[in-house]
XYZ file of C-alpha atoms in Angstrom:
236
model
C 202.270 -86.431 155.485
C 199.748 -88.944 156.217
C 196.828 -89.994 153.825
C 199.273 -88.607 151.075
C 199.355 -89.423 147.504
C 202.767 -89.972 145.593
C 203.931 -91.284 142.372
C 207.353 -92.023 142.461
C 208.488 -92.229 138.561
C 211.736 -92.018 136.741
C 212.690 -89.325 133.874
C 209.708 -89.876 132.348
C 207.325 -88.980 135.137
C 209.590 -85.695 135.525
C 206.698 -83.309 133.612
C 203.843 -84.673 135.571
C 201.155 -82.000 137.656
C 198.739 -83.966 138.644
C 196.145 -81.552 141.133
C 196.820 -82.822 145.108
C 199.634 -85.578 143.751
C 203.334 -85.045 144.336
C 205.654 -86.402 142.205
C 209.103 -87.581 142.491
C 211.103 -88.083 139.317
C 214.799 -90.051 139.648
C 216.021 -89.983 135.804
C 217.363 -93.527 135.110
C 216.463 -95.658 138.456
C 214.938 -99.449 137.852
C 212.316 -100.630 139.484
C 213.824 -102.486 142.085
C 216.016 -99.241 143.051
C 213.112 -97.126 142.906
C 211.364 -99.018 145.398
C 214.793 -99.001 148.011
C 214.062 -95.370 147.812
C 209.807 -95.651 148.692
C 210.735 -98.296 151.374
C 212.676 -95.791 153.030
C 210.206 -93.194 152.389
C 207.678 -95.166 153.882
C 208.809 -95.736 157.220
C 208.160 -92.286 157.814
C 204.164 -91.943 156.689
C 200.645 -93.698 157.210
C 198.108 -94.219 155.018
C 199.513 -92.713 151.193
C 198.796 -94.032 148.492
C 202.582 -94.106 146.103
C 201.767 -94.779 142.322
C 204.971 -95.922 140.437
C 205.760 -95.259 137.016
C 209.128 -97.354 136.013
C 210.075 -99.703 134.096
C 211.976 -98.557 131.515
C 215.443 -98.408 132.755
C 215.302 -102.143 133.942
C 215.130 -103.389 129.604
C 217.887 -101.466 128.115
C 221.757 -100.591 129.191
C 224.281 -98.527 127.396
C 227.523 -99.900 125.628
C 230.292 -97.214 126.089
C 233.538 -96.050 124.454
C 235.743 -92.904 123.227
C 233.038 -90.354 122.337
C 230.939 -93.444 122.341
C 227.112 -93.927 123.675
C 224.607 -95.991 122.264
C 221.621 -97.623 124.384
C 220.823 -101.072 123.914
C 218.464 -104.198 124.810
C 219.556 -105.847 127.721
C 220.246 -109.751 126.365
C 218.396 -111.594 129.147
C 215.909 -110.851 132.162
C 214.745 -112.848 134.632
C 211.242 -111.377 135.228
C 209.797 -113.932 137.549
C 212.672 -113.388 140.012
C 211.933 -109.499 139.378
C 208.786 -109.901 140.571
C 209.459 -111.905 143.770
C 211.946 -109.146 144.661
C 208.860 -106.088 143.812
C 206.249 -108.420 145.621
C 208.493 -108.838 148.513
C 209.359 -105.051 148.425
C 205.853 -104.280 148.284
C 204.745 -106.263 151.192
C 207.178 -104.088 153.349
C 205.992 -100.928 152.116
C 202.392 -101.253 152.749
C 202.835 -102.861 156.530
C 201.687 -99.084 157.757
C 198.494 -99.029 155.617
C 200.008 -97.571 152.884
C 198.946 -98.928 149.380
C 201.773 -99.322 146.364
C 200.749 -99.261 143.155
C 201.891 -99.657 139.517
C 201.076 -98.691 136.312
C 202.257 -100.420 133.050
C 205.014 -99.239 130.802
C 204.518 -97.629 128.075
C 207.103 -98.989 125.025
C 210.001 -96.922 123.860
C 211.794 -96.726 120.239
C 215.153 -97.718 120.487
C 216.356 -96.209 117.101
C 214.511 -93.231 117.511
C 216.696 -92.481 121.072
C 220.102 -93.251 119.608
C 219.508 -91.142 116.846
C 218.166 -88.203 118.716
C 221.316 -88.495 120.188
C 223.691 -88.950 117.825
C 221.857 -85.521 115.911
C 222.234 -84.006 119.252
C 226.596 -85.281 119.698
C 226.177 -86.919 122.360
C 227.697 -89.805 120.502
C 230.190 -90.006 117.499
C 229.013 -92.927 115.754
C 226.526 -95.855 116.192
C 227.561 -98.980 116.106
C 224.048 -101.751 116.710
C 221.620 -99.775 114.171
C 221.602 -103.047 111.998
C 220.311 -105.229 115.498
C 217.625 -102.228 116.109
C 214.505 -104.924 115.036
C 215.793 -107.341 116.963
C 216.467 -104.903 120.042
C 212.622 -103.599 120.054
C 211.069 -106.392 119.319
C 213.029 -107.679 123.039
C 212.084 -104.663 124.249
C 208.128 -104.932 123.322
C 207.904 -108.494 124.621
C 209.971 -108.183 128.102
C 207.100 -104.877 128.860
C 204.613 -107.339 127.181
C 205.176 -109.670 130.206
C 206.580 -106.891 132.569
C 202.627 -104.967 132.018
C 200.926 -108.744 132.265
C 203.019 -108.939 136.109
C 201.648 -105.427 136.872
C 198.221 -105.906 136.286
C 198.142 -109.176 137.828
C 199.779 -107.981 141.231
C 197.466 -104.509 141.034
C 194.429 -106.997 140.765
C 194.940 -109.059 143.198
C 195.394 -106.592 145.627
C 191.857 -104.965 144.593
C 194.101 -101.643 143.004
C 192.941 -100.464 139.643
C 195.670 -100.521 137.400
C 196.661 -96.903 135.496
C 196.846 -97.880 132.232
C 199.858 -96.328 130.233
C 200.745 -98.533 128.444
C 197.631 -98.076 125.747
C 198.526 -94.692 125.686
C 200.528 -95.832 122.730
C 199.846 -99.448 121.806
C 196.917 -100.683 120.434
C 195.704 -104.819 119.105
C 194.515 -103.938 115.592
C 192.837 -106.680 113.856
C 194.109 -108.495 111.231
C 192.649 -110.654 108.223
C 190.721 -113.875 108.975
C 191.177 -113.474 112.799
C 193.522 -112.430 115.635
C 194.646 -109.278 116.387
C 198.226 -107.437 116.512
C 200.421 -105.414 118.133
C 200.430 -101.606 116.591
C 202.909 -98.529 118.493
C 203.065 -94.906 118.021
C 206.668 -94.354 118.218
C 205.479 -90.128 117.165
C 203.872 -89.950 120.282
C 207.713 -90.247 122.277
C 209.550 -87.013 121.495
C 212.809 -88.617 121.651
C 212.458 -92.302 121.768
C 211.390 -92.523 125.543
C 210.312 -89.492 126.578
C 206.726 -88.207 125.987
C 205.548 -85.403 123.727
C 203.430 -82.973 126.050
C 200.226 -84.587 124.192
C 201.087 -87.464 125.429
C 201.921 -86.838 128.735
C 198.669 -85.175 128.764
C 197.050 -88.490 128.394
C 199.256 -89.749 131.057
C 198.313 -87.601 133.129
C 194.349 -88.516 132.085
C 195.222 -92.049 132.920
C 196.684 -91.685 136.260
C 193.898 -89.177 137.649
C 190.834 -92.324 136.311
C 193.138 -94.546 138.593
C 193.112 -92.537 141.492
C 189.885 -91.723 141.246
C 188.753 -95.304 140.961
C 190.950 -96.451 143.820
C 189.954 -94.070 145.761
C 186.125 -94.834 145.324
C 187.499 -98.704 145.887
C 187.282 -99.574 141.832
C 188.623 -102.490 141.204
C 190.702 -104.056 136.965
C 187.833 -106.610 137.701
C 184.817 -104.131 136.927
C 185.608 -103.136 133.487
C 188.115 -102.965 130.947
C 191.513 -101.403 130.360
C 191.732 -98.333 128.809
C 192.900 -98.308 125.407
C 192.096 -95.888 123.330
C 190.314 -96.852 119.496
C 192.148 -97.432 116.791
C 193.026 -93.908 115.237
C 192.175 -93.715 111.420
C 195.628 -93.195 110.502
C 199.426 -94.350 111.093
C 201.976 -91.856 111.004
C 205.744 -92.968 111.544
C 207.944 -91.399 113.616
């Protein structure tokens, strides 16, 4: 089991198919819970490379009631404390000459997810529709901060980051100066999970990072993998 490449993921990774890479997917799992699984797993392996593709479940929680279920953003996330724990677990995982590399997190669309579930009959009604815009902003802001920390710890370890967030997020120029974020939520089949087209792009990003980490290339050697701004923007 030595010198293998693995991707440990939440449910977003269940359809990943990459040659010579073993993908392990755990629906609904958070980053720390996934890392606990990786810690146990790496007790028996050495000199392997493990990629983490998760984090969206750290940002949301479910409200539940009789015939009711609705995903909402978490009101408070202590990201510095989260990454203190992540870095402790990373050090433990890498003791046997293993490498632990985090992919950045693509955002989600909370309105599309909940309305999809409503249409599927998974809930009888939705209570928080008027709050979705504020929740979406909270989720996007938290993801940006988490992704900055992911890039930081990868760069510190001289690893090349799989830039997955830029598959659906781009910076577009605004008048006079600066940029703003634009999100392509139509690439998410149900608001969380990627369409096949997006999944193919994510696989390409992983392949590029895997190749460059094998060659010893780091984030300092090149810019991220952001796509060029498309000529047209579609809403879902």
